[in-house]
Amino acid sequence: MATPIISINDLHAHVGQTVTLQAWLYDKTPKGKLIFLQARDGTGRCQCVMFKGDFDEATFEAAKALPQESSLTITGVVKADPRAPGVPGGFELGVKEIAIVQTSAEYPITPKEHGIEFLMDNRHLWIRSARQWALLRVRATVMRAIRSWLDGRGFLEMSTPILTPSAAEGTTNLFEVGYFDDKAYLAQTGQLYNEANIFAFGRVYCFGPTFRAEKSKTRRHLTEFWMVEPEIAFCDLDQLLEIEEQFVSHIVQTVLRENANELKTLDRDVSKLAHINPPFPRITYDDAVAKLIEMQASLRADTPVLRHDGKPLEGIEDPALLDITWGMDFGAPHETALTQLYAKPVFVTGFPTAIKAFYMEPYPGRPEVCKSADLLAPEGYGEIIGGSERISDPTRLEERIREHGLPMDPYRWYVDLRKYGSVPHSGFGLGVERTVTWICGTEHIREASPFPRLINRMYP
Ligand code: 4AD
Ligand code: MG
């Protein structure tokens, strides 16, 4: 009987059996009559032990000389050993046969420290490293959790165009592409199309790549990122926030349940995620500005500003970073400071209408603020969701399009939606890479995308 080919994350089900792994070598330690091979196969890492007496001289010596990243098939007996290293730990393979598929050329990524530019130039190889592997596995879980939550709640997935004729999230960061004799733009959002879709399907979402010509180099911005955008008919801002907090909690809890090994590899303090459950705190933009002004005054007076856990605020080297007056948008430092006041993600609602997109519904009686909400992730991570209630009245929408200096023609169809059975409706966009960066507790968004696109990087 041929031995079954299994993956490392299935070792637990084969203790005592002979199995075959198809793997790559990421490290090895010869010790006298033994060679400890660390193998990885995409699902995990496992220690495989070769005993000299079980092999002919040539095979044993060849194994001893194997370079990192050589591809192998290894057949052996699965042993449970709580001390065995690996991911998940606790299993070891007693090697009976080993076949070399390819002896790797000298691998450029060695255990020594490498600079970030070197690693990014070698992103096609770097993704094999333990941390990058863990991050991208979490990313896949996040994407799966997004779909499963929405699919399970009556949301229909709709594909929205990537080639679009107009701007929705501001004209400053549009990627222009030639479109025969005309121009087109890469989509900044699928929202406007989803607003059409809800009148046919009730609740929908689009999920795909999104493009922003972000001219700034920050640790939060990619030029191409993945965004999921649910849109819901007969839904006001309060109802939207309830959906958002359940959605985000589901994503976090799914990762905690399914990626314990990956989070351990990332050294993530999971106690900072375990309690992420509804409800999330809510604060208005007005109150947030007041808090920021207060925090800045305290920092200037050398009075410590305390986080939600009683420890001093981090990451604000200079109080001037918190400069703000009513009407200004938040920058990264504002979000960094605010989010440390809460153990959970926090909603900031009611931003000034003037700094938000043209489609957001102003508050009746106070049109200078709009029914918008950003969700800011804790520990200084900041915005992961932007959302709002949309303008439902056609005249008001036309006014706002004009005020924003946008041409009316490309938006005719969008205004039309408000003429044929308009209803209060709301939606939001969640950035996948921002969410992964937060959940994984990593520093820079570039590691949350397999092949990130940044202002200064398109290779590989
Ligand atoms: O706040 P934004 O711009 O909202 C929209 O695009 C709306 N049309 C969404 C909607 O209501 N349907 O972007 C939403 C989210 C942000 O909160 C952030 O997580 C992510 O998209 N995002 C980026 N992620 C990485 N790099 C960038 N340059 C990003 N810009 C936005
Ligand atoms: Mg936003």
GROMACS .gro file of C-alpha atoms and ligand atoms in nm:
model
  492
    1MET     CA    1   0.000   0.000   0.000
    2ALA     CA    2   0.138   0.342  -0.093
    3THR     CA    3   0.189   0.575   0.201
    4PRO     CA    4  -0.061   0.859   0.215
    5ILE     CA    5   0.065   1.206   0.120
    6ILE     CA    6  -0.044   1.440   0.397
    7SER     CA    7   0.012   1.799   0.499
    8ILE     CA    8   0.191   1.906   0.814
    9ASN     CA    9  -0.121   2.049   0.972
   10ASP     CA   10  -0.276   1.700   0.947
   11LEU     CA   11   0.007   1.520   1.130
   12HIS     CA   12  -0.203   1.501   1.447
   13ALA     CA   13  -0.440   1.258   1.273
   14HIS     CA   14  -0.162   1.017   1.171
   15VAL     CA   15   0.035   0.948   1.488
   16GLY     CA   16   0.205   0.609   1.463
   17GLN     CA   17   0.146   0.586   1.087
   18THR     CA   18   0.387   0.606   0.797
   19VAL     CA   19   0.315   0.912   0.581
   20THR     CA   20   0.477   1.119   0.308
   21LEU     CA   21   0.533   1.494   0.324
   22GLN     CA   22   0.598   1.710   0.017
   23ALA     CA   23   0.803   1.993   0.156
   24TRP     CA   24   1.090   2.238   0.148
   25LEU     CA   25   1.388   2.243   0.378
   26TYR     CA   26   1.415   2.560   0.582
   27ASP     CA   27   1.681   2.456   0.828
   28LYS     CA   28   1.885   2.157   0.931
   29THR     CA   29   2.108   2.056   1.221
   30PRO     CA   30   2.335   1.755   1.182
   31LYS     CA   31   2.425   1.603   1.520
   32GLY     CA   32   2.650   1.294   1.499
   33LYS     CA   33   2.437   1.002   1.388
   34LEU     CA   34   2.129   1.223   1.352
   35ILE     CA   35   2.017   1.498   1.117
   36PHE     CA   36   1.730   1.722   1.225
   37LEU     CA   37   1.560   1.855   0.914
   38GLN     CA   38   1.309   2.135   0.956
   39ALA     CA   39   1.058   2.098   0.677
   40ARG     CA   40   0.777   2.331   0.575
   41ASP     CA   41   0.499   2.254   0.334
   42GLY     CA   42   0.273   2.559   0.328
   43THR     CA   43   0.051   2.439   0.610
   44GLY     CA   44   0.313   2.429   0.882
   45ARG     CA   45   0.663   2.332   0.986
   46CYS     CA   46   0.781   2.000   1.118
   47GLN     CA   47   1.099   1.847   1.248
   48CYS     CA   48   1.204   1.536   1.056
   49VAL     CA   49   1.475   1.319   1.211
   50MET     CA   50   1.713   1.104   1.008
   51PHE     CA   51   1.907   0.830   1.186
   52LYS     CA   52   2.231   0.728   1.014
   53GLY     CA   53   2.166   0.355   1.059
   54ASP     CA   54   1.850   0.376   0.846
   55PHE     CA   55   2.024   0.509   0.532
   56ASP     CA   56   2.311   0.428   0.303
   57GLU     CA   57   2.615   0.652   0.339
   58ALA     CA   58   2.549   0.852   0.019
   59THR     CA   59   2.189   0.938   0.109
   60PHE     CA   60   2.283   1.041   0.463
   61GLU     CA   61   2.572   1.259   0.343
   62ALA     CA   62   2.354   1.414   0.071
   63ALA     CA   63   2.093   1.506   0.329
   64LYS     CA   64   2.361   1.657   0.551
   65ALA     CA   65   2.471   1.882   0.264
   66LEU     CA   66   2.123   1.988   0.154
   67PRO     CA   67   2.089   2.364   0.117
   68GLN     CA   68   1.793   2.559   0.255
   69GLU     CA   69   1.483   2.562   0.029
   70SER     CA   70   1.564   2.230  -0.139
   71SER     CA   71   1.242   2.056  -0.232
   72LEU     CA   72   1.187   1.710  -0.090
   73THR     CA   73   0.950   1.426  -0.041
   74ILE     CA   74   1.000   1.269   0.299
   75THR     CA   75   0.842   0.947   0.414
   76GLY     CA   76   0.846   0.850   0.778
   77VAL     CA   77   0.660   0.758   1.092
   78VAL     CA   78   0.466   1.029   1.279
   79LYS     CA   79   0.560   1.059   1.644
   80ALA     CA   80   0.378   1.268   1.901
   81ASP     CA   81   0.629   1.450   2.119
   82PRO     CA   82   0.510   1.751   2.315
   83ARG     CA   83   0.862   1.900   2.304
   84ALA     CA   84   0.897   1.873   1.927
   85PRO     CA   85   0.940   2.216   1.770
   86GLY     CA   86   0.728   2.317   1.472
   87VAL     CA   87   0.403   2.476   1.375
   88PRO     CA   88   0.193   2.330   1.521
   89GLY     CA   89   0.444   2.187   1.765
   90GLY     CA   90   0.424   1.844   1.919
   91PHE     CA   91   0.484   1.616   1.619
   92GLU     CA   92   0.795   1.476   1.461
   93LEU     CA   93   0.864   1.256   1.162
   94GLY     CA   94   1.107   0.962   1.199
   95VAL     CA   95   1.241   0.961   0.842
   96LYS     CA   96   1.249   0.631   0.653
   97GLU     CA   97   1.297   0.760   0.299
   98ILE     CA   98   1.394   1.093   0.152
   99ALA     CA   99   1.391   1.198  -0.213
  100ILE     CA  100   1.534   1.525  -0.336
  101VAL     CA  101   1.311   1.693  -0.594
  102GLN     CA  102   1.556   1.978  -0.644
  103THR     CA  103   1.871   2.082  -0.464
  104SER     CA  104   1.819   2.453  -0.415
  105ALA     CA  105   2.062   2.717  -0.536
  106GLU     CA  106   2.207   2.931  -0.257
  107TYR     CA  107   1.910   3.106  -0.100
  108PRO     CA  108   1.949   3.483  -0.059
  109ILE     CA  109   1.735   3.519   0.254
  110THR     CA  110   1.946   3.390   0.540
  111PRO     CA  111   1.872   3.392   0.913
  112LYS     CA  112   2.079   3.712   0.950
  113GLU     CA  113   1.899   4.049   0.953
  114HIS     CA  114   1.815   4.194   0.613
  115GLY     CA  115   1.714   4.550   0.529
  116ILE     CA  116   1.355   4.610   0.430
  117GLU     CA  117   1.438   4.713   0.070
  118PHE     CA  118   1.631   4.389   0.022
  119LEU     CA  119   1.338   4.190   0.159
  120MET     CA  120   1.089   4.378  -0.059
  121ASP     CA  121   1.309   4.317  -0.368
  122ASN     CA  122   1.289   3.951  -0.273
  123ARG     CA  123   0.921   3.953  -0.183
  124HIS     CA  124   0.869   3.651  -0.412
  125LEU     CA  125   1.093   3.457  -0.172
  126TRP     CA  126   1.028   3.649   0.151
  127ILE     CA  127   0.670   3.519   0.164
  128ARG     CA  128   0.819   3.180   0.257
  129SER     CA  129   0.957   3.318   0.585
  130ALA     CA  130   0.771   3.229   0.901
  131ARG     CA  131   0.631   3.575   0.983
  132GLN     CA  132   0.525   3.653   0.629
  133TRP     CA  133   0.373   3.308   0.596
  134ALA     CA  134   0.174   3.367   0.915
  135LEU     CA  135   0.052   3.712   0.808
  136LEU     CA  136  -0.067   3.594   0.469
  137ARG     CA  137  -0.241   3.291   0.621
  138VAL     CA  138  -0.427   3.528   0.854
  139ARG     CA  139  -0.513   3.743   0.554
  140ALA     CA  140  -0.672   3.444   0.383
  141THR     CA  141  -0.876   3.374   0.696
  142VAL     CA  142  -0.989   3.736   0.711
  143MET     CA  143  -1.105   3.717   0.350
  144ARG     CA  144  -1.289   3.390   0.414
  145ALA     CA  145  -1.451   3.527   0.731
  146ILE     CA  146  -1.567   3.836   0.542
  147ARG     CA  147  -1.742   3.628   0.279
  148SER     CA  148  -1.889   3.373   0.519
  149TRP     CA  149  -2.039   3.637   0.747
  150LEU     CA  150  -2.198   3.833   0.463
  151ASP     CA  151  -2.311   3.526   0.266
  152GLY     CA  152  -2.475   3.393   0.582
  153ARG     CA  153  -2.677   3.711   0.631
  154GLY     CA  154  -2.844   3.754   0.297
  155PHE     CA  155  -2.583   3.978   0.133
  156LEU     CA  156  -2.537   3.904  -0.237
  157GLU     CA  157  -2.189   3.941  -0.380
  158MET     CA  158  -2.193   4.174  -0.679
  159SER     CA  159  -1.893   4.249  -0.898
  160THR     CA  160  -1.851   4.619  -0.955
  161PRO     CA  161  -1.638   4.764  -1.236
  162ILE     CA  162  -1.269   4.832  -1.196
  163LEU     CA  163  -1.262   5.057  -1.503
  164THR     CA  164  -1.475   5.355  -1.414
  165PRO     CA  165  -1.558   5.687  -1.577
  166SER     CA  166  -1.554   5.906  -1.264
  167ALA     CA  167  -1.429   5.971  -0.913
  168ALA     CA  168  -1.613   5.885  -0.593
  169GLU     CA  169  -1.356   5.929  -0.317
  170GLY     CA  170  -1.195   6.252  -0.434
  171THR     CA  171  -1.011   6.341  -0.750
  172THR     CA  172  -0.662   6.376  -0.603
  173ASN     CA  173  -0.574   6.008  -0.592
  174LEU     CA  174  -0.719   5.871  -0.915
  175PHE     CA  175  -0.521   5.640  -1.139
  176GLU     CA  176  -0.591   5.737  -1.498
  177VAL     CA  177  -0.570   5.478  -1.773
  178GLY     CA  178  -0.613   5.512  -2.146
  179TYR     CA  179  -0.946   5.380  -2.270
  180PHE     CA  180  -0.926   5.370  -2.648
  181ASP     CA  181  -0.965   5.735  -2.747
  182ASP     CA  182  -1.088   5.827  -2.402
  183LYS     CA  183  -0.980   5.814  -2.039
  184ALA     CA  184  -1.090   5.584  -1.759
  185TYR     CA  185  -0.997   5.557  -1.392
  186LEU     CA  186  -0.917   5.255  -1.179
  187ALA     CA  187  -1.192   5.210  -0.921
  188GLN     CA  188  -1.146   5.380  -0.583
  189THR     CA  189  -1.463   5.211  -0.463
  190GLY     CA  190  -1.753   5.002  -0.592
  191GLN     CA  191  -1.996   5.184  -0.367
  192LEU     CA  192  -2.186   5.387  -0.622
  193TYR     CA  193  -2.263   5.075  -0.824
  194ASN     CA  194  -2.366   4.891  -0.511
  195GLU     CA  195  -2.612   5.170  -0.439
  196ALA     CA  196  -2.777   5.072  -0.768
  197ASN     CA  197  -2.751   4.705  -0.675
  198ILE     CA  198  -2.941   4.740  -0.345
  199PHE     CA  199  -3.251   4.859  -0.526
  200ALA     CA  200  -3.247   4.526  -0.708
  201PHE     CA  201  -3.117   4.297  -0.434
  202GLY     CA  202  -3.165   4.463  -0.095
  203ARG     CA  203  -2.826   4.391   0.060
  204VAL     CA  204  -2.513   4.341  -0.144
  205TYR     CA  205  -2.138   4.359  -0.122
  206CYS     CA  206  -1.847   4.391  -0.357
  207PHE     CA  207  -1.506   4.259  -0.268
  208GLY     CA  208  -1.202   4.324  -0.477
  209PRO     CA  209  -0.897   4.534  -0.549
  210THR     CA  210  -0.924   4.908  -0.509
  211PHE     CA  211  -0.683   5.170  -0.638
  212ARG     CA  212  -0.565   5.499  -0.493
  213ALA     CA  213  -0.275   5.701  -0.624
  214GLU     CA  214  -0.162   5.778  -0.269
  215LYS     CA  215   0.128   6.017  -0.302
  216SER     CA  216   0.237   5.980   0.059
  217LYS     CA  217   0.466   5.714   0.196
  218THR     CA  218   0.303   5.595   0.516
  219ARG     CA  219   0.276   5.266   0.697
  220ARG     CA  220  -0.101   5.264   0.635
  221HIS     CA  221  -0.127   5.329   0.262
  222LEU     CA  222  -0.107   5.102  -0.037
  223THR     CA  223  -0.184   5.213  -0.392
  224GLU     CA  224  -0.368   4.885  -0.454
  225PHE     CA  225  -0.558   4.729  -0.166
  226TRP     CA  226  -0.854   4.499  -0.114
  227MET     CA  227  -1.176   4.640   0.017
  228VAL     CA  228  -1.507   4.477   0.101
  229GLU     CA  229  -1.805   4.709   0.064
  230PRO     CA  230  -2.145   4.604   0.197
  231GLU     CA  231  -2.442   4.825   0.107
  232ILE     CA  232  -2.786   4.796   0.265
  233ALA     CA  233  -3.130   4.931   0.172
  234PHE     CA  234  -3.362   5.059   0.446
  235CYS     CA  235  -3.068   5.110   0.681
  236ASP     CA  236  -2.973   5.421   0.876
  237LEU     CA  237  -2.639   5.504   1.037
  238ASP     CA  238  -2.724   5.350   1.376
  239GLN     CA  239  -2.827   5.023   1.216
  240LEU     CA  240  -2.512   5.031   1.005
  241LEU     CA  241  -2.286   5.057   1.310
  242GLU     CA  242  -2.448   4.751   1.464
  243ILE     CA  243  -2.376   4.555   1.148
  244GLU     CA  244  -2.017   4.679   1.141
  245GLU     CA  245  -1.939   4.582   1.501
  246GLN     CA  246  -2.079   4.233   1.452
  247PHE     CA  247  -1.892   4.193   1.125
  248VAL     CA  248  -1.555   4.304   1.264
  249SER     CA  249  -1.600   4.093   1.578
  250HIS     CA  250  -1.672   3.789   1.363
  251ILE     CA  251  -1.354   3.845   1.162
  252VAL     CA  252  -1.138   3.880   1.475
  253GLN     CA  253  -1.293   3.581   1.651
  254THR     CA  254  -1.254   3.364   1.340
  255VAL     CA  255  -0.883   3.445   1.321
  256LEU     CA  256  -0.840   3.373   1.694
  257ARG     CA  257  -1.008   3.036   1.648
  258GLU     CA  258  -0.843   2.930   1.324
  259ASN     CA  259  -0.499   3.092   1.331
  260ALA     CA  260  -0.368   3.032   1.681
  261ASN     CA  261  -0.042   2.895   1.535
  262GLU     CA  262   0.004   3.191   1.305
  263LEU     CA  263  -0.064   3.444   1.582
  264LYS     CA  264   0.191   3.264   1.797
  265THR     CA  265   0.446   3.278   1.516
  266LEU     CA  266   0.376   3.653   1.502
  267ASP     CA  267   0.416   3.687   1.879
  268ARG     CA  268   0.077   3.856   1.882
  269ASP     CA  269  -0.062   3.933   2.228
  270VAL     CA  270  -0.400   3.768   2.173
  271SER     CA  271  -0.535   3.905   2.502
  272LYS     CA  272  -0.571   4.234   2.311
  273LEU     CA  273  -0.811   4.065   2.067
  274ALA     CA  274  -1.005   3.815   2.277
  275HIS     CA  275  -1.256   4.073   2.403
  276ILE     CA  276  -1.331   4.223   2.060
  277ASN     CA  277  -1.708   4.175   2.068
  278PRO     CA  278  -2.007   4.409   2.029
  279PRO     CA  279  -2.081   4.673   2.132
  280PHE     CA  280  -1.796   4.903   2.028
  281PRO     CA  281  -1.768   5.249   2.185
  282ARG     CA  282  -1.897   5.547   1.985
  283ILE     CA  283  -1.775   5.905   1.999
  284THR     CA  284  -1.874   6.204   1.790
  285TYR     CA  285  -1.622   6.398   1.586
  286ASP     CA  286  -1.700   6.702   1.807
  287ASP     CA  287  -1.609   6.510   2.123
  288ALA     CA  288  -1.307   6.351   1.960
  289VAL     CA  289  -1.168   6.694   1.870
  290ALA     CA  290  -1.227   6.813   2.227
  291LYS     CA  291  -1.046   6.505   2.360
  292LEU     CA  292  -0.751   6.560   2.127
  293ILE     CA  293  -0.720   6.923   2.236
  294GLU     CA  294  -0.731   6.810   2.598
  295MET     CA  295  -0.468   6.540   2.536
  296GLN     CA  296  -0.240   6.788   2.366
  297ALA     CA  297  -0.272   7.031   2.658
  298SER     CA  298  -0.186   6.755   2.905
  299LEU     CA  299   0.119   6.644   2.705
  300ARG     CA  300   0.236   7.007   2.686
  301ALA     CA  301   0.192   7.044   3.063
  302ASP     CA  302   0.382   6.719   3.115
  303THR     CA  303   0.074   6.567   3.274
  304PRO     CA  304   0.067   6.203   3.164
  305VAL     CA  305  -0.213   6.103   2.930
  306LEU     CA  306  -0.328   5.755   3.021
  307ARG     CA  307  -0.444   5.484   2.786
  308HIS     CA  308  -0.749   5.269   2.861
  309ASP     CA  309  -0.524   5.024   3.048
  310GLY     CA  310  -0.378   5.296   3.271
  311LYS     CA  311  -0.039   5.300   3.097
  312PRO     CA  312   0.099   5.619   2.941
  313LEU     CA  313   0.009   5.707   2.583
  314GLU     CA  314   0.262   5.593   2.321
  315GLY     CA  315   0.371   5.702   1.978
  316ILE     CA  316   0.317   6.079   2.007
  317GLU     CA  317   0.675   6.209   2.020
  318ASP     CA  318   0.572   6.572   1.992
  319PRO     CA  319   0.244   6.723   2.121
  320ALA     CA  320   0.239   6.941   1.807
  321LEU     CA  321   0.145   6.627   1.615
  322LEU     CA  322  -0.196   6.655   1.781
  323ASP     CA  323  -0.264   7.005   1.646
  324ILE     CA  324  -0.628   7.021   1.547
  325THR     CA  325  -0.916   7.263   1.510
  326TRP     CA  326  -1.278   7.177   1.438
  327GLY     CA  327  -1.320   7.105   1.069
  328MET     CA  328  -0.983   6.940   1.010
  329ASP     CA  329  -0.960   6.576   0.910
  330PHE     CA  330  -0.773   6.340   1.141
  331GLY     CA  331  -0.420   6.246   1.050
  332ALA     CA  332  -0.244   5.932   1.163
  333PRO     CA  333  -0.125   6.086   1.495
  334HIS     CA  334  -0.480   6.186   1.592
  335GLU     CA  335  -0.601   5.832   1.533
  336THR     CA  336  -0.298   5.689   1.711
  337ALA     CA  337  -0.377   5.896   2.020
  338LEU     CA  338  -0.754   5.849   2.020
  339THR     CA  339  -0.753   5.474   1.976
  340GLN     CA  340  -0.533   5.421   2.280
  341LEU     CA  341  -0.816   5.547   2.498
  342TYR     CA  342  -1.023   5.239   2.411
  343ALA     CA  343  -0.969   4.863   2.443
  344LYS     CA  344  -1.195   4.799   2.143
  345PRO     CA  345  -1.232   4.956   1.802
  346VAL     CA  346  -1.405   5.294   1.834
  347PHE     CA  347  -1.657   5.457   1.601
  348VAL     CA  348  -1.610   5.825   1.531
  349THR     CA  349  -1.937   5.963   1.392
  350GLY     CA  350  -2.053   6.294   1.249
  351PHE     CA  351  -1.750   6.424   1.061
  352PRO     CA  352  -1.766   6.767   0.903
  353THR     CA  353  -1.953   6.742   0.575
  354ALA     CA  354  -1.686   6.952   0.404
  355ILE     CA  355  -1.410   6.693   0.452
  356LYS     CA  356  -1.612   6.386   0.356
  357ALA     CA  357  -1.730   6.245   0.023
  358PHE     CA  358  -2.015   6.417  -0.162
  359TYR     CA  359  -2.265   6.133  -0.113
  360MET     CA  360  -2.292   6.141   0.268
  361GLU     CA  361  -2.623   6.244   0.423
  362PRO     CA  362  -2.596   6.566   0.627
  363TYR     CA  363  -2.762   6.572   0.970
  364PRO     CA  364  -3.102   6.742   0.952
  365GLY     CA  365  -3.078   7.075   1.132
  366ARG     CA  366  -2.698   7.057   1.139
  367PRO     CA  367  -2.585   7.019   0.778
  368GLU     CA  368  -2.222   7.104   0.858
  369VAL     CA  369  -2.181   6.749   0.990
  370CYS     CA  370  -2.278   6.429   0.812
  371LYS     CA  371  -2.397   6.080   0.895
  372SER     CA  372  -2.054   5.932   0.855
  373ALA     CA  373  -1.864   5.691   1.074
  374ASP     CA  374  -1.505   5.576   1.067
  375LEU     CA  375  -1.411   5.272   1.268
  376LEU     CA  376  -1.069   5.310   1.428
  377ALA     CA  377  -0.881   4.998   1.538
  378PRO     CA  378  -0.723   5.002   1.884
  379GLU     CA  379  -0.355   5.010   1.988
  380GLY     CA  380  -0.293   5.307   1.763
  381TYR     CA  381  -0.383   5.126   1.439
  382GLY     CA  382  -0.654   5.369   1.332
  383GLU     CA  383  -0.908   5.366   1.051
  384ILE     CA  384  -1.007   5.026   0.914
  385ILE     CA  385  -1.361   5.119   0.801
  386GLY     CA  386  -1.515   5.424   0.638
  387GLY     CA  387  -1.891   5.427   0.611
  388SER     CA  388  -2.198   5.645   0.603
  389GLU     CA  389  -2.566   5.687   0.541
  390ARG     CA  390  -2.608   5.807   0.182
  391ILE     CA  391  -2.804   6.106   0.061
  392SER     CA  392  -3.146   5.977  -0.041
  393ASP     CA  393  -3.295   6.296  -0.188
  394PRO     CA  394  -3.214   6.368  -0.556
  395THR     CA  395  -3.212   6.749  -0.524
  396ARG     CA  396  -2.982   6.746  -0.223
  397LEU     CA  397  -2.751   6.502  -0.400
  398GLU     CA  398  -2.728   6.724  -0.708
  399GLU     CA  399  -2.646   7.020  -0.484
  400ARG     CA  400  -2.362   6.830  -0.322
  401ILE     CA  401  -2.223   6.713  -0.657
  402ARG     CA  402  -2.216   7.077  -0.767
  403GLU     CA  403  -2.062   7.198  -0.440
  404HIS     CA  404  -1.783   6.944  -0.485
  405GLY     CA  405  -1.715   7.082  -0.832
  406LEU     CA  406  -1.790   6.747  -0.991
  407PRO     CA  407  -1.938   6.722  -1.341
  408MET     CA  408  -2.303   6.619  -1.338
  409ASP     CA  409  -2.306   6.401  -1.649
  410PRO     CA  410  -2.114   6.100  -1.518
  411TYR     CA  411  -2.342   6.096  -1.208
  412ARG     CA  412  -2.678   6.111  -1.389
  413TRP     CA  413  -2.749   5.745  -1.329
  414TYR     CA  414  -2.646   5.782  -0.964
  415VAL     CA  415  -2.893   6.066  -0.910
  416ASP     CA  416  -3.155   5.857  -1.090
  417LEU     CA  417  -3.144   5.602  -0.807
  418ARG     CA  418  -3.299   5.869  -0.582
  419LYS     CA  419  -3.597   5.912  -0.814
  420TYR     CA  420  -3.734   5.560  -0.837
  421GLY     CA  421  -3.821   5.439  -0.490
  422SER     CA  422  -3.547   5.612  -0.290
  423VAL     CA  423  -3.493   5.479   0.061
  424PRO     CA  424  -3.257   5.555   0.347
  425HIS     CA  425  -2.954   5.339   0.281
  426SER     CA  426  -2.608   5.296   0.419
  427GLY     CA  427  -2.288   5.110   0.361
  428PHE     CA  428  -1.925   5.089   0.449
  429GLY     CA  429  -1.586   4.980   0.320
  430LEU     CA  430  -1.340   4.774   0.520
  431GLY     CA  431  -0.976   4.761   0.409
  432VAL     CA  432  -0.842   4.407   0.423
  433GLU     CA  433  -0.474   4.493   0.464
  434ARG     CA  434  -0.541   4.751   0.739
  435THR     CA  435  -0.747   4.491   0.922
  436VAL     CA  436  -0.479   4.224   0.885
  437THR     CA  437  -0.209   4.466   1.002
  438TRP     CA  438  -0.407   4.533   1.319
  439ILE     CA  439  -0.507   4.173   1.392
  440CYS     CA  440  -0.150   4.055   1.337
  441GLY     CA  441  -0.010   4.342   1.542
  442THR     CA  442   0.245   4.424   1.276
  443GLU     CA  443   0.401   4.758   1.202
  444HIS     CA  444   0.362   4.822   0.830
  445ILE     CA  445   0.077   4.750   0.589
  446ARG     CA  446   0.317   4.629   0.318
  447GLU     CA  447   0.346   4.291   0.493
  448ALA     CA  448  -0.031   4.236   0.480
  449SER     CA  449  -0.035   4.202   0.101
  450PRO     CA  450   0.139   3.921  -0.087
  451PHE     CA  451   0.280   4.161  -0.347
  452PRO     CA  452   0.219   4.513  -0.218
  453ARG     CA  453   0.195   4.811  -0.448
  454LEU     CA  454   0.343   5.127  -0.298
  455ILE     CA  455   0.427   5.469  -0.435
  456ASN     CA  456   0.787   5.363  -0.491
  457ARG     CA  457   0.740   4.993  -0.559
  458MET     CA  458   0.595   4.777  -0.835
  459TYR     CA  459   0.860   4.500  -0.830
  460PRO     CA  460   0.817   4.204  -0.805
  4614AD     O1  461  -1.280   5.553   0.385
  4614AD     P1  462  -1.273   5.504   0.244
  4614AD     O2  463  -1.208   5.590   0.144
  4614AD     O3  464  -1.425   5.473   0.204
  4614AD     C1  465  -1.472   5.439   0.082
  4614AD     O4  466  -1.405   5.414  -0.015
  4614AD     C2  467  -1.619   5.422   0.079
  4614AD     N1  468  -1.666   5.432  -0.059
  4614AD     C3  469  -1.655   5.290   0.141
  4614AD     C4  470  -1.803   5.266   0.143
  4614AD     O5  471  -1.872   5.333   0.217
  4614AD     N2  472  -1.851   5.174   0.064
  4614AD     O6  473  -1.202   5.363   0.241
  4614AD     C5  474  -1.252   5.256   0.316
  4614AD     C6  475  -1.141   5.177   0.380
  4614AD     C7  476  -1.057   5.256   0.479
  4614AD     O7  477  -1.118   5.263   0.604
  4614AD     C8  478  -0.930   5.172   0.483
  4614AD     O8  479  -0.946   5.057   0.565
  4614AD     C9  480  -0.917   5.128   0.340
  4614AD     O9  481  -1.045   5.134   0.282
  4614AD     N3  482  -0.825   5.214   0.266
  4614AD    C10  483  -0.697   5.184   0.239
  4614AD     N4  484  -0.623   5.076   0.272
  4614AD    C11  485  -0.495   5.073   0.229
  4614AD     N5  486  -0.437   5.170   0.157
  4614AD    C12  487  -0.509   5.279   0.121
  4614AD     N6  488  -0.452   5.374   0.047
  4614AD    C13  489  -0.645   5.289   0.164
  4614AD     N7  490  -0.743   5.381   0.147
  4614AD    C14  491  -0.851   5.334   0.210
  462MG      MG  492  -1.186   5.692   0.504
   0.00000   0.00000   0.00000
